[in-house]
mmCIF file of C-alpha atoms in Angstrom:
data_model
loop_
_atom_site.group_PDB
_atom_site.id
_atom_site.type_symbol
_atom_site.label_atom_id
_atom_site.label_comp_id
_atom_site.label_asym_id
_atom_site.label_seq_id
_atom_site.Cartn_x
_atom_site.Cartn_y
_atom_site.Cartn_z
ATOM 1 C CA UNK A 1 20.383 15.958 18.063
ATOM 2 C CA UNK A 2 18.490 13.819 20.564
ATOM 3 C CA UNK A 3 18.570 13.159 24.267
ATOM 4 C CA UNK A 4 21.364 10.727 25.054
ATOM 5 C CA UNK A 5 20.299 7.107 25.375
ATOM 6 C CA UNK A 6 22.357 3.937 25.564
ATOM 7 C CA UNK A 7 22.114 1.856 22.401
ATOM 8 C CA UNK A 8 21.677 -1.875 22.554
ATOM 9 C CA UNK A 9 23.068 -4.210 19.913
ATOM 10 C CA UNK A 10 21.267 -4.218 16.591
ATOM 11 C CA UNK A 11 20.468 -7.923 16.936
ATOM 12 C CA UNK A 12 19.344 -7.925 20.558
ATOM 13 C CA UNK A 13 16.916 -10.708 21.397
ATOM 14 C CA UNK A 14 14.600 -8.135 22.982
ATOM 15 C CA UNK A 15 14.147 -6.163 19.777
ATOM 16 C CA UNK A 16 11.471 -8.279 18.067
ATOM 17 C CA UNK A 17 8.524 -6.479 19.637
ATOM 18 C CA UNK A 18 7.826 -3.723 22.089
ATOM 19 C CA UNK A 19 7.622 -4.718 25.725
ATOM 20 C CA UNK A 20 4.182 -5.612 27.125
ATOM 21 C CA UNK A 21 2.345 -3.254 29.426
ATOM 22 C CA UNK A 22 4.177 -2.618 32.667
ATOM 23 C CA UNK A 23 2.612 -3.932 35.870
ATOM 24 C CA UNK A 24 3.189 -2.381 39.255
ATOM 25 C CA UNK A 25 6.749 -2.944 40.405
ATOM 26 C CA UNK A 26 8.129 -3.821 36.972
ATOM 27 C CA UNK A 27 11.075 -1.915 35.558
ATOM 28 C CA UNK A 28 10.337 0.535 32.746
ATOM 29 C CA UNK A 29 12.260 -0.390 29.560
ATOM 30 C CA UNK A 30 15.288 1.778 28.850
ATOM 31 C CA UNK A 31 14.445 2.179 25.159
ATOM 32 C CA UNK A 32 11.186 2.447 23.252
ATOM 33 C CA UNK A 33 9.046 2.760 21.452
ATOM 34 C CA UNK A 34 7.032 2.900 24.639
ATOM 35 C CA UNK A 35 3.401 2.198 25.322
ATOM 36 C CA UNK A 36 1.731 5.030 27.233
ATOM 37 C CA UNK A 37 1.778 2.798 30.326
ATOM 38 C CA UNK A 38 5.597 2.618 30.013
ATOM 39 C CA UNK A 39 6.252 6.299 29.284
ATOM 40 C CA UNK A 40 9.571 7.150 30.976
ATOM 41 C CA UNK A 41 10.206 10.184 33.121
ATOM 42 C CA UNK A 42 13.395 10.936 31.225
ATOM 43 C CA UNK A 43 13.106 14.691 30.771
ATOM 44 C CA UNK A 44 13.021 14.324 26.978
ATOM 45 C CA UNK A 45 10.832 16.938 25.273
ATOM 46 C CA UNK A 46 8.253 15.263 23.065
ATOM 47 C CA UNK A 47 5.787 16.721 20.553
ATOM 48 C CA UNK A 48 2.305 15.570 21.643
ATOM 49 C CA UNK A 49 0.318 14.495 18.589
ATOM 50 C CA UNK A 50 -2.411 12.708 20.506
ATOM 51 C CA UNK A 51 -1.758 9.091 19.567
ATOM 52 C CA UNK A 52 2.029 9.490 19.446
ATOM 53 C CA UNK A 53 4.552 11.646 21.273
ATOM 54 C CA UNK A 54 7.707 12.303 19.279
ATOM 55 C CA UNK A 55 11.126 13.509 20.482
ATOM 56 C CA UNK A 56 11.641 15.897 17.558
ATOM 57 C CA UNK A 57 15.332 16.300 16.634
ATOM 58 C CA UNK A 58 16.893 19.732 16.838
ATOM 59 C CA UNK A 59 16.562 21.670 13.600
ATOM 60 C CA UNK A 60 13.825 19.455 12.150
ATOM 61 C CA UNK A 61 10.905 21.125 10.386
ATOM 62 C CA UNK A 62 7.349 19.826 10.636
ATOM 63 C CA UNK A 63 5.340 19.173 7.496
ATOM 64 C CA UNK A 64 1.668 18.354 8.055
ATOM 65 C CA UNK A 65 -0.142 16.263 5.431
ATOM 66 C CA UNK A 66 -3.915 16.784 5.345
ATOM 67 C CA UNK A 67 -6.580 14.718 3.624
ATOM 68 C CA UNK A 68 -9.303 16.380 1.482
ATOM 69 C CA UNK A 69 -11.714 16.379 4.437
ATOM 70 C CA UNK A 70 -9.276 18.443 6.482
ATOM 71 C CA UNK A 71 -8.131 15.730 8.897
ATOM 72 C CA UNK A 72 -4.425 15.208 9.571
ATOM 73 C CA UNK A 73 -3.131 12.266 7.534
ATOM 74 C CA UNK A 74 0.504 12.353 8.646
ATOM 75 C CA UNK A 75 3.178 14.543 10.214
ATOM 76 C CA UNK A 76 6.589 14.444 8.537
ATOM 77 C CA UNK A 77 9.851 15.632 10.069
ATOM 78 C CA UNK A 78 12.196 17.229 7.543
ATOM 79 C CA UNK A 79 15.848 16.883 8.580
ATOM 80 C CA UNK A 80 19.144 17.588 6.814
ATOM 81 C CA UNK A 81 19.453 13.862 6.044
ATOM 82 C CA UNK A 82 15.925 13.266 4.785
ATOM 83 C CA UNK A 83 12.266 12.962 5.709
ATOM 84 C CA UNK A 84 11.139 10.936 8.737
ATOM 85 C CA UNK A 85 7.567 9.779 9.296
ATOM 86 C CA UNK A 86 6.243 7.809 12.263
ATOM 87 C CA UNK A 87 2.644 6.527 12.344
ATOM 88 C CA UNK A 88 0.714 4.285 14.731
ATOM 89 C CA UNK A 89 -2.050 1.805 13.908
ATOM 90 C CA UNK A 90 -4.479 -0.373 15.843
ATOM 91 C CA UNK A 91 -3.308 -3.990 15.981
ATOM 92 C CA UNK A 92 -4.520 -7.331 17.366
ATOM 93 C CA UNK A 93 -4.093 -7.987 21.055
ATOM 94 C CA UNK A 94 -2.300 -11.328 20.639
ATOM 95 C CA UNK A 95 -0.760 -11.311 17.168
ATOM 96 C CA UNK A 96 1.844 -9.326 15.247
ATOM 97 C CA UNK A 97 0.724 -7.003 12.441
ATOM 98 C CA UNK A 98 4.058 -5.840 10.984
ATOM 99 C CA UNK A 99 4.961 -9.120 9.155
ATOM 100 C CA UNK A 100 1.685 -8.965 7.260
ATOM 101 C CA UNK A 101 1.920 -5.246 6.527
ATOM 102 C CA UNK A 102 5.574 -5.586 5.508
ATOM 103 C CA UNK A 103 4.780 -8.320 2.976
ATOM 104 C CA UNK A 104 2.109 -6.117 1.408
ATOM 105 C CA UNK A 105 4.499 -3.164 1.289
ATOM 106 C CA UNK A 106 7.093 -5.262 -0.527
ATOM 107 C CA UNK A 107 4.551 -6.309 -3.160
ATOM 108 C CA UNK A 108 3.427 -2.716 -3.642
ATOM 109 C CA UNK A 109 6.960 -1.338 -3.867
ATOM 110 C CA UNK A 110 7.998 -3.985 -6.386
ATOM 111 C CA UNK A 111 4.964 -3.066 -8.468
ATOM 112 C CA UNK A 112 6.116 0.554 -8.402
ATOM 113 C CA UNK A 113 9.552 -0.418 -9.727
ATOM 114 C CA UNK A 114 11.591 -0.225 -6.514
ATOM 115 C CA UNK A 115 14.553 -2.504 -5.819
ATOM 116 C CA UNK A 116 13.916 -4.236 -2.509
ATOM 117 C CA UNK A 117 16.146 -5.590 0.256
ATOM 118 C CA UNK A 118 15.022 -7.217 3.489
ATOM 119 C CA UNK A 119 17.334 -6.415 6.375
ATOM 120 C CA UNK A 120 17.576 -7.444 10.020
ATOM 121 C CA UNK A 121 17.431 -4.199 11.924
ATOM 122 C CA UNK A 122 16.828 -2.866 15.397
ATOM 123 C CA UNK A 123 13.397 -4.452 15.897
ATOM 124 C CA UNK A 124 13.457 -7.336 13.438
ATOM 125 C CA UNK A 125 12.984 -7.361 9.691
ATOM 126 C CA UNK A 126 13.061 -4.015 7.913
ATOM 127 C CA UNK A 127 12.422 -3.110 4.288
ATOM 128 C CA UNK A 128 14.913 -1.127 2.240
ATOM 129 C CA UNK A 129 13.683 0.160 -1.134
ATOM 130 C CA UNK A 130 15.247 2.404 -3.737
ATOM 131 C CA UNK A 131 14.893 3.678 -7.245
ATOM 132 C CA UNK A 132 16.735 6.404 -9.139
ATOM 133 C CA UNK A 133 15.073 9.163 -7.125
ATOM 134 C CA UNK A 134 14.728 8.068 -3.505
ATOM 135 C CA UNK A 135 16.040 5.630 -0.888
ATOM 136 C CA UNK A 136 13.416 4.374 1.584
ATOM 137 C CA UNK A 137 13.580 2.394 4.811
ATOM 138 C CA UNK A 138 10.454 0.993 6.487
ATOM 139 C CA UNK A 139 10.653 -0.076 10.128
ATOM 140 C CA UNK A 140 7.817 -1.749 12.043
ATOM 141 C CA UNK A 141 7.392 -2.415 15.753
ATOM 142 C CA UNK A 142 4.524 -4.470 17.209
ATOM 143 C CA UNK A 143 3.376 -3.265 20.622
ATOM 144 C CA UNK A 144 0.401 -3.985 22.885
ATOM 145 C CA UNK A 145 -2.615 -3.499 20.578
ATOM 146 C CA UNK A 146 -0.674 -1.145 18.319
ATOM 147 C CA UNK A 147 1.879 -1.195 15.540
ATOM 148 C CA UNK A 148 4.317 1.648 14.994
ATOM 149 C CA UNK A 149 5.653 2.202 11.477
ATOM 150 C CA UNK A 150 8.593 4.445 10.742
ATOM 151 C CA UNK A 151 9.706 5.587 7.294
ATOM 152 C CA UNK A 152 12.972 7.301 6.344
ATOM 153 C CA UNK A 153 13.228 8.828 2.860
ATOM 154 C CA UNK A 154 16.439 10.316 1.460
ATOM 155 C CA UNK A 155 17.734 11.307 -1.995
ATOM 156 C CA UNK A 156 21.096 9.499 -1.810
ATOM 157 C CA UNK A 157 22.669 6.409 -0.257
ATOM 158 C CA UNK A 158 24.888 8.460 2.050
ATOM 159 C CA UNK A 159 22.002 10.572 3.306
ATOM 160 C CA UNK A 160 19.853 7.432 3.611
ATOM 161 C CA UNK A 161 22.260 5.939 6.162
ATOM 162 C CA UNK A 162 22.049 9.116 8.246
ATOM 163 C CA UNK A 163 18.269 9.261 7.915
ATOM 164 C CA UNK A 164 17.892 5.651 9.064
ATOM 165 C CA UNK A 165 19.962 6.293 12.195
ATOM 166 C CA UNK A 166 17.855 9.384 12.909
ATOM 167 C CA UNK A 167 14.693 7.294 12.439
ATOM 168 C CA UNK A 168 15.972 4.672 14.890
ATOM 169 C CA UNK A 169 16.659 7.336 17.500
ATOM 170 C CA UNK A 170 13.255 8.923 16.909
ATOM 171 C CA UNK A 171 11.451 5.617 17.358
ATOM 172 C CA UNK A 172 13.464 4.690 20.457
ATOM 173 C CA UNK A 173 12.019 7.740 22.194
ATOM 174 C CA UNK A 174 8.470 7.604 20.799
ATOM 175 C CA UNK A 175 5.493 7.031 23.120
ATOM 176 C CA UNK A 176 2.323 5.473 21.663
ATOM 177 C CA UNK A 177 -1.042 6.426 23.172
ATOM 178 C CA UNK A 178 -3.372 3.666 21.972
ATOM 179 C CA UNK A 179 -6.289 4.323 24.299
ATOM 180 C CA UNK A 180 -8.785 1.678 25.388
ATOM 181 C CA UNK A 181 -11.455 2.140 22.734
ATOM 182 C CA UNK A 182 -12.042 -0.735 20.285
ATOM 183 C CA UNK A 183 -10.761 -0.080 16.756
ATOM 184 C CA UNK A 184 -10.631 -2.207 13.602
ATOM 185 C CA UNK A 185 -7.168 -3.649 13.019
ATOM 186 C CA UNK A 186 -4.999 -1.384 10.808
ATOM 187 C CA UNK A 187 -6.958 1.741 11.671
ATOM 188 C CA UNK A 188 -4.559 4.678 11.846
ATOM 189 C CA UNK A 189 -4.535 6.089 15.364
ATOM 190 C CA UNK A 190 -5.787 9.690 15.113
ATOM 191 C CA UNK A 191 -3.271 12.522 15.030
ATOM 192 C CA UNK A 192 -4.137 15.676 16.959
ATOM 193 C CA UNK A 193 -2.071 18.784 16.367
ATOM 194 C CA UNK A 194 -1.085 21.121 19.207
ATOM 195 C CA UNK A 195 -3.207 24.256 19.227
ATOM 196 C CA UNK A 196 -0.333 26.545 18.176
ATOM 197 C CA UNK A 197 0.399 24.421 15.086
ATOM 198 C CA UNK A 198 -3.308 24.229 14.204
ATOM 199 C CA UNK A 199 -3.582 28.024 14.360
ATOM 200 C CA UNK A 200 -0.495 28.401 12.167
ATOM 201 C CA UNK A 201 -1.934 26.050 9.516
ATOM 202 C CA UNK A 202 -5.315 27.805 9.607
ATOM 203 C CA UNK A 203 -3.612 31.173 9.091
ATOM 204 C CA UNK A 204 -1.659 29.805 6.112
ATOM 205 C CA UNK A 205 -4.830 28.421 4.565
ATOM 206 C CA UNK A 206 -6.554 31.778 4.929
ATOM 207 C CA UNK A 207 -3.654 33.530 3.212
ATOM 208 C CA UNK A 208 -3.708 31.033 0.361
ATOM 209 C CA UNK A 209 -7.469 31.261 0.042
#
């Protein structure tokens, strides 16, 4: 499904945050998510979405979510196990954003009637949520001036386990392109679709119109 990559232990001490920017002569981390400055020359094919580059699993279908103004809100990957979504946000230079965002997510999910579990996962605390219709897993990684959030959604517990493993593998190979421009904290990094996908969406919209 993905390019082969050695897996570290789920409770590795290095998993709490992404590695800082690489200086000349430093070794590039073996696993991501990677900052653009760390992007490995590993031969893995990645879908370039501007702010993030995703190693799309074989057989996955892309679903593009647009806002009313026509901008891309999110890109979802539909797999046999469930839906995977990875998004990047601007974050503080010297502080972690995921603990704060995770606490707000928990409050929101509880308000929506979900049953919540906090779990120690590949990069620290993760949020597992479920109701009678869907099983969700939220994963956050704090990097240099960015936060990457991954979401796996599946209809059953068995499929949820497969979707979470696929999400881990997706995030391990993701490259974040933060850029140098100042942005308010929590601003979603802009998603830019490849030209071929943009043309396909435009053609669909014309047919529907």
